[in-house]
Amino acid sequence: MSRTEAPPLPEPLRVPVADSHTHLDMQDATVEEALARAAAVNVTTVVQVGCDVAGSRWAAETAAAHPAVHASVALHPNEAPRIVHGDPDGTARQGAREPGGKAALDEALAEIDALAALDHVRGVGETGLDFFRTGPEGIAAQEESFRAHIEIAKRHGKALVIHDRDAHADVLRVLADAGAPERTVFHCYSGDAEMARICARAGYFMSFAGNVTFKNAQPLRDALAVAPAELVLVETDAPFLTPAPYRGRPNAPYLIPVTLRAMAEVKRLDEDALAAAIYDNTARAFDF
């Protein structure tokens, strides 16, 4: 099989489920094709996540046009430093950019704020901290942006969708200091079991992606094992994090059943029961 070839459709789930985090705008299929494939395996709802102003506008427009799509809007943690300090190498989809300073960040955040007010936008994120791709010079811009997104989510009564990479303690610190919104989702949960207990005590949702199936992901499985079933979500983060045995090939919402079945084994739950719980959790998290 080619590494670029899409994996086959898995056996359909018997109970509908939602993909809590996907990027349809980064996938090869059209929105209609992606939703049809997902529906064929009983993935009936997706949350389309924006990572910059243009992507967030697209997410909102797509959710308005498709009842099966809900939008979340934000500046990705790595986007904020690019706006403030520039991106001379063009590492983002927008290509090379000049520094815009705080004024440019404020302007972008105002656009996210306006989008977050829309009814079909159900989340604010992915926002948070990423110390993997952004060095020390960008941390201040990241945290400023993160705190602004927290306020936007609270002001509009929307879920906060967290991107946390190599920044667990600082993400938890900012949430505690700023006051987390009523509904907070750790997208692509990457902490250990102890952090899962901390998140559970705070009532944070934990969304698990295809990497929970990877051989080297035992700490993630340990975290899933202790995460309360009423706080667990599932996602693709497509086109990234394709579950085993298709790791490295393109991911898409229709592959949710592969990850969910692996999660059911870890949780020692019936597949149908876990799917039903996850759908209810996702609807509660994103208020749909």
PDB file of N, CA and C in Angstrom, residues 25-86:
ATOM      1  N   ASP A  25     -10.367  21.313   5.868  1.00  0.00           N
ATOM      2  CA  ASP A  25      -9.725  22.175   4.881  1.00  0.00           C
ATOM      3  C   ASP A  25      -8.309  21.727   4.541  1.00  0.00           C
ATOM      4  N   MET A  26      -7.760  20.786   5.281  1.00  0.00           N
ATOM      5  CA  MET A  26      -6.415  20.278   5.019  1.00  0.00           C
ATOM      6  C   MET A  26      -6.444  18.869   4.412  1.00  0.00           C
ATOM      7  N   GLN A  27      -7.640  18.378   4.110  1.00  0.00           N
ATOM      8  CA  GLN A  27      -7.793  17.027   3.581  1.00  0.00           C
ATOM      9  C   GLN A  27      -8.051  17.063   2.075  1.00  0.00           C
ATOM     10  N   ASP A  28      -7.765  15.949   1.408  1.00  0.00           N
ATOM     11  CA  ASP A  28      -7.893  15.892  -0.051  1.00  0.00           C
ATOM     12  C   ASP A  28      -9.344  15.873  -0.525  1.00  0.00           C
ATOM     13  N   ALA A  29     -10.224  15.259   0.258  1.00  0.00           N
ATOM     14  CA  ALA A  29     -11.617  15.119  -0.160  1.00  0.00           C
ATOM     15  C   ALA A  29     -12.355  16.448  -0.030  1.00  0.00           C
ATOM     16  N   THR A  30     -13.434  16.593  -0.783  1.00  0.00           N
ATOM     17  CA  THR A  30     -14.331  17.727  -0.568  1.00  0.00           C
ATOM     18  C   THR A  30     -15.053  17.534   0.756  1.00  0.00           C
ATOM     19  N   VAL A  31     -15.654  18.593   1.253  1.00  0.00           N
ATOM     20  CA  VAL A  31     -16.421  18.495   2.495  1.00  0.00           C
ATOM     21  C   VAL A  31     -17.527  17.460   2.333  1.00  0.00           C
ATOM     22  N   GLU A  32     -18.201  17.512   1.207  1.00  0.00           N
ATOM     23  CA  GLU A  32     -19.310  16.569   0.976  1.00  0.00           C
ATOM     24  C   GLU A  32     -18.816  15.132   0.957  1.00  0.00           C
ATOM     25  N   GLU A  33     -17.689  14.884   0.311  1.00  0.00           N
ATOM     26  CA  GLU A  33     -17.123  13.525   0.275  1.00  0.00           C
ATOM     27  C   GLU A  33     -16.710  13.069   1.666  1.00  0.00           C
ATOM     28  N   ALA A  34     -16.059  13.951   2.415  1.00  0.00           N
ATOM     29  CA  ALA A  34     -15.600  13.593   3.763  1.00  0.00           C
ATOM     30  C   ALA A  34     -16.774  13.265   4.676  1.00  0.00           C
ATOM     31  N   LEU A  35     -17.829  14.065   4.587  1.00  0.00           N
ATOM     32  CA  LEU A  35     -18.998  13.824   5.437  1.00  0.00           C
ATOM     33  C   LEU A  35     -19.730  12.549   5.028  1.00  0.00           C
ATOM     34  N   ALA A  36     -19.787  12.262   3.735  1.00  0.00           N
ATOM     35  CA  ALA A  36     -20.462  11.047   3.271  1.00  0.00           C
ATOM     36  C   ALA A  36     -19.722   9.797   3.731  1.00  0.00           C
ATOM     37  N   ARG A  37     -18.386   9.816   3.633  1.00  0.00           N
ATOM     38  CA  ARG A  37     -17.608   8.665   4.103  1.00  0.00           C
ATOM     39  C   ARG A  37     -17.766   8.483   5.605  1.00  0.00           C
ATOM     40  N   ALA A  38     -17.751   9.589   6.316  1.00  0.00           N
ATOM     41  CA  ALA A  38     -17.915   9.507   7.772  1.00  0.00           C
ATOM     42  C   ALA A  38     -19.285   8.945   8.126  1.00  0.00           C
ATOM     43  N   ALA A  39     -20.314   9.445   7.466  1.00  0.00           N
ATOM     44  CA  ALA A  39     -21.672   8.972   7.751  1.00  0.00           C
ATOM     45  C   ALA A  39     -21.824   7.486   7.440  1.00  0.00           C
ATOM     46  N   ALA A  40     -21.083   6.998   6.450  1.00  0.00           N
ATOM     47  CA  ALA A  40     -21.162   5.587   6.065  1.00  0.00           C
ATOM     48  C   ALA A  40     -20.709   4.661   7.186  1.00  0.00           C
ATOM     49  N   VAL A  41     -19.878   5.174   8.120  1.00  0.00           N
ATOM     50  CA  VAL A  41     -19.416   4.349   9.246  1.00  0.00           C
ATOM     51  C   VAL A  41     -20.013   4.845  10.558  1.00  0.00           C
ATOM     52  N   ASN A  42     -21.054   5.696  10.478  1.00  0.00           N
ATOM     53  CA  ASN A  42     -21.820   6.201  11.622  1.00  0.00           C
ATOM     54  C   ASN A  42     -21.076   7.270  12.418  1.00  0.00           C
ATOM     55  N   VAL A  43     -20.155   7.970  11.767  1.00  0.00           N
ATOM     56  CA  VAL A  43     -19.592   9.202  12.340  1.00  0.00           C
ATOM     57  C   VAL A  43     -20.450  10.325  11.767  1.00  0.00           C
ATOM     58  N   THR A  44     -21.403  10.794  12.563  1.00  0.00           N
ATOM     59  CA  THR A  44     -22.479  11.629  12.035  1.00  0.00           C
ATOM     60  C   THR A  44     -22.255  13.123  12.247  1.00  0.00           C
ATOM     61  N   THR A  45     -21.262  13.479  13.057  1.00  0.00           N
ATOM     62  CA  THR A  45     -21.026  14.880  13.402  1.00  0.00           C
ATOM     63  C   THR A  45     -19.534  15.121  13.493  1.00  0.00           C
ATOM     64  N   VAL A  46     -19.077  16.291  13.008  1.00  0.00           N
ATOM     65  CA  VAL A  46     -17.662  16.643  13.150  1.00  0.00           C
ATOM     66  C   VAL A  46     -17.553  18.083  13.636  1.00  0.00           C
ATOM     67  N   VAL A  47     -16.474  18.356  14.353  1.00  0.00           N
ATOM     68  CA  VAL A  47     -16.143  19.720  14.754  1.00  0.00           C
ATOM     69  C   VAL A  47     -14.956  20.158  13.901  1.00  0.00           C
ATOM     70  N   GLN A  48     -15.204  21.141  13.050  1.00  0.00           N
ATOM     71  CA  GLN A  48     -14.182  21.683  12.152  1.00  0.00           C
ATOM     72  C   GLN A  48     -13.451  22.807  12.873  1.00  0.00           C
ATOM     73  N   VAL A  49     -12.124  22.683  12.967  1.00  0.00           N
ATOM     74  CA  VAL A  49     -11.331  23.578  13.812  1.00  0.00           C
ATOM     75  C   VAL A  49     -10.458  24.496  12.967  1.00  0.00           C
ATOM     76  N   GLY A  50     -10.562  25.789  13.230  1.00  0.00           N
ATOM     77  CA  GLY A  50      -9.721  26.770  12.568  1.00  0.00           C
ATOM     78  C   GLY A  50      -8.438  27.020  13.331  1.00  0.00           C
ATOM     79  N   CYS A  51      -7.364  27.344  12.596  1.00  0.00           N
ATOM     80  CA  CYS A  51      -6.054  27.572  13.209  1.00  0.00           C
ATOM     81  C   CYS A  51      -5.519  28.981  12.959  1.00  0.00           C
ATOM     82  N   ASP A  52      -6.213  29.743  12.136  1.00  0.00           N
ATOM     83  CA  ASP A  52      -5.823  31.125  11.850  1.00  0.00           C
ATOM     84  C   ASP A  52      -7.093  31.854  11.426  1.00  0.00           C
ATOM     85  N   VAL A  53      -6.974  33.133  11.103  1.00  0.00           N
ATOM     86  CA  VAL A  53      -8.170  33.907  10.777  1.00  0.00           C
ATOM     87  C   VAL A  53      -8.870  33.335   9.540  1.00  0.00           C
ATOM     88  N   ALA A  54      -8.116  33.068   8.479  1.00  0.00           N
ATOM     89  CA  ALA A  54      -8.730  32.553   7.249  1.00  0.00           C
ATOM     90  C   ALA A  54      -9.367  31.184   7.481  1.00  0.00           C
ATOM     91  N   GLY A  55      -8.659  30.304   8.184  1.00  0.00           N
ATOM     92  CA  GLY A  55      -9.199  28.978   8.466  1.00  0.00           C
ATOM     93  C   GLY A  55     -10.413  29.024   9.374  1.00  0.00           C
ATOM     94  N   SER A  56     -10.435  29.990  10.279  1.00  0.00           N
ATOM     95  CA  SER A  56     -11.586  30.126  11.179  1.00  0.00           C
ATOM     96  C   SER A  56     -12.801  30.652  10.423  1.00  0.00           C
ATOM     97  N   ARG A  57     -12.577  31.571   9.499  1.00  0.00           N
ATOM     98  CA  ARG A  57     -13.692  32.027   8.649  1.00  0.00           C
ATOM     99  C   ARG A  57     -14.250  30.849   7.853  1.00  0.00           C
ATOM    100  N   TRP A  58     -13.356  30.042   7.301  1.00  0.00           N
ATOM    101  CA  TRP A  58     -13.781  28.882   6.501  1.00  0.00           C
ATOM    102  C   TRP A  58     -14.566  27.905   7.368  1.00  0.00           C
ATOM    103  N   ALA A  59     -14.097  27.681   8.599  1.00  0.00           N
ATOM    104  CA  ALA A  59     -14.793  26.766   9.508  1.00  0.00           C
ATOM    105  C   ALA A  59     -16.210  27.258   9.781  1.00  0.00           C
ATOM    106  N   ALA A  60     -16.344  28.558  10.036  1.00  0.00           N
ATOM    107  CA  ALA A  60     -17.662  29.116  10.315  1.00  0.00           C
ATOM    108  C   ALA A  60     -18.577  29.001   9.106  1.00  0.00           C
ATOM    109  N   GLU A  61     -18.052  29.293   7.924  1.00  0.00           N
ATOM    110  CA  GLU A  61     -18.852  29.203   6.701  1.00  0.00           C
ATOM    111  C   GLU A  61     -19.274  27.761   6.420  1.00  0.00           C
ATOM    112  N   THR A  62     -18.368  26.828   6.655  1.00  0.00           N
ATOM    113  CA  THR A  62     -18.662  25.413   6.398  1.00  0.00           C
ATOM    114  C   THR A  62     -19.708  24.897   7.369  1.00  0.00           C
ATOM    115  N   ALA A  63     -19.615  25.295   8.624  1.00  0.00           N
ATOM    116  CA  ALA A  63     -20.619  24.883   9.609  1.00  0.00           C
ATOM    117  C   ALA A  63     -21.990  25.466   9.272  1.00  0.00           C
ATOM    118  N   ALA A  64     -22.003  26.690   8.774  1.00  0.00           N
ATOM    119  CA  ALA A  64     -23.276  27.307   8.392  1.00  0.00           C
ATOM    120  C   ALA A  64     -23.938  26.564   7.243  1.00  0.00           C
ATOM    121  N   ALA A  65     -23.116  25.953   6.379  1.00  0.00           N
ATOM    122  CA  ALA A  65     -23.637  25.289   5.178  1.00  0.00           C
ATOM    123  C   ALA A  65     -23.960  23.815   5.394  1.00  0.00           C
ATOM    124  N   HIS A  66     -23.443  23.212   6.453  1.00  0.00           N
ATOM    125  CA  HIS A  66     -23.591  21.761   6.651  1.00  0.00           C
ATOM    126  C   HIS A  66     -24.048  21.470   8.081  1.00  0.00           C
ATOM    127  N   PRO A  67     -25.253  20.942   8.276  1.00  0.00           N
ATOM    128  CA  PRO A  67     -25.747  20.653   9.623  1.00  0.00           C
ATOM    129  C   PRO A  67     -24.875  19.666  10.417  1.00  0.00           C
ATOM    130  N   ALA A  68     -24.124  18.813   9.723  1.00  0.00           N
ATOM    131  CA  ALA A  68     -23.283  17.831  10.412  1.00  0.00           C
ATOM    132  C   ALA A  68     -21.965  18.418  10.902  1.00  0.00           C
ATOM    133  N   VAL A  69     -21.707  19.691  10.581  1.00  0.00           N
ATOM    134  CA  VAL A  69     -20.440  20.333  10.944  1.00  0.00           C
ATOM    135  C   VAL A  69     -20.686  21.429  11.971  1.00  0.00           C
ATOM    136  N   HIS A  70     -19.893  21.426  13.020  1.00  0.00           N
ATOM    137  CA  HIS A  70     -19.858  22.527  13.980  1.00  0.00           C
ATOM    138  C   HIS A  70     -18.461  23.135  13.914  1.00  0.00           C
ATOM    139  N   ALA A  71     -18.375  24.437  14.153  1.00  0.00           N
ATOM    140  CA  ALA A  71     -17.098  25.134  13.996  1.00  0.00           C
ATOM    141  C   ALA A  71     -16.480  25.498  15.332  1.00  0.00           C
ATOM    142  N   SER A  72     -15.148  25.509  15.339  1.00  0.00           N
ATOM    143  CA  SER A  72     -14.378  26.099  16.430  1.00  0.00           C
ATOM    144  C   SER A  72     -13.368  27.033  15.775  1.00  0.00           C
ATOM    145  N   VAL A  73     -13.182  28.213  16.364  1.00  0.00           N
ATOM    146  CA  VAL A  73     -12.375  29.251  15.720  1.00  0.00           C
ATOM    147  C   VAL A  73     -11.273  29.723  16.654  1.00  0.00           C
ATOM    148  N   ALA A  74     -10.096  30.023  16.072  1.00  0.00           N
ATOM    149  CA  ALA A  74      -8.976  30.437  16.924  1.00  0.00           C
ATOM    150  C   ALA A  74      -7.758  30.783  16.096  1.00  0.00           C
ATOM    151  N   LEU A  75      -6.789  31.350  16.804  1.00  0.00           N
ATOM    152  CA  LEU A  75      -5.410  31.422  16.346  1.00  0.00           C
ATOM    153  C   LEU A  75      -4.659  30.298  17.042  1.00  0.00           C
ATOM    154  N   HIS A  76      -4.114  29.379  16.291  1.00  0.00           N
ATOM    155  CA  HIS A  76      -3.301  28.293  16.854  1.00  0.00           C
ATOM    156  C   HIS A  76      -2.172  28.899  17.700  1.00  0.00           C
ATOM    157  N   PRO A  77      -1.743  28.212  18.760  1.00  0.00           N
ATOM    158  CA  PRO A  77      -0.648  28.757  19.577  1.00  0.00           C
ATOM    159  C   PRO A  77       0.588  29.162  18.777  1.00  0.00           C
ATOM    160  N   ASN A  78       0.884  28.442  17.712  1.00  0.00           N
ATOM    161  CA  ASN A  78       2.057  28.802  16.904  1.00  0.00           C
ATOM    162  C   ASN A  78       1.777  29.963  15.950  1.00  0.00           C
ATOM    163  N   GLU A  79       0.502  30.292  15.766  1.00  0.00           N
ATOM    164  CA  GLU A  79       0.144  31.391  14.885  1.00  0.00           C
ATOM    165  C   GLU A  79       0.408  32.739  15.552  1.00  0.00           C
ATOM    166  N   ALA A  80       0.162  32.834  16.851  1.00  0.00           N
ATOM    167  CA  ALA A  80       0.327  34.124  17.541  1.00  0.00           C
ATOM    168  C   ALA A  80       1.750  34.676  17.417  1.00  0.00           C
ATOM    169  N   PRO A  81       2.806  33.879  17.684  1.00  0.00           N
ATOM    170  CA  PRO A  81       4.157  34.415  17.505  1.00  0.00           C
ATOM    171  C   PRO A  81       4.472  34.784  16.056  1.00  0.00           C
ATOM    172  N   ARG A  82       3.896  34.066  15.098  1.00  0.00           N
ATOM    173  CA  ARG A  82       4.123  34.408  13.690  1.00  0.00           C
ATOM    174  C   ARG A  82       3.520  35.770  13.362  1.00  0.00           C
ATOM    175  N   ILE A  83       2.357  36.054  13.924  1.00  0.00           N
ATOM    176  CA  ILE A  83       1.723  37.346  13.695  1.00  0.00           C
ATOM    177  C   ILE A  83       2.562  38.462  14.307  1.00  0.00           C
ATOM    178  N   VAL A  84       3.014  38.262  15.546  1.00  0.00           N
ATOM    179  CA  VAL A  84       3.734  39.308  16.276  1.00  0.00           C
ATOM    180  C   VAL A  84       5.147  39.497  15.730  1.00  0.00           C
ATOM    181  N   HIS A  85       5.870  38.385  15.583  1.00  0.00           N
ATOM    182  CA  HIS A  85       7.296  38.461  15.250  1.00  0.00           C
ATOM    183  C   HIS A  85       7.604  38.230  13.772  1.00  0.00           C
ATOM    184  N   GLY A  86       6.604  37.855  13.002  1.00  0.00           N
ATOM    185  CA  GLY A  86       6.823  37.560  11.596  1.00  0.00           C
ATOM    186  C   GLY A  86       7.202  36.113  11.377  1.00  0.00           C
TER     187      GLY A  86
END
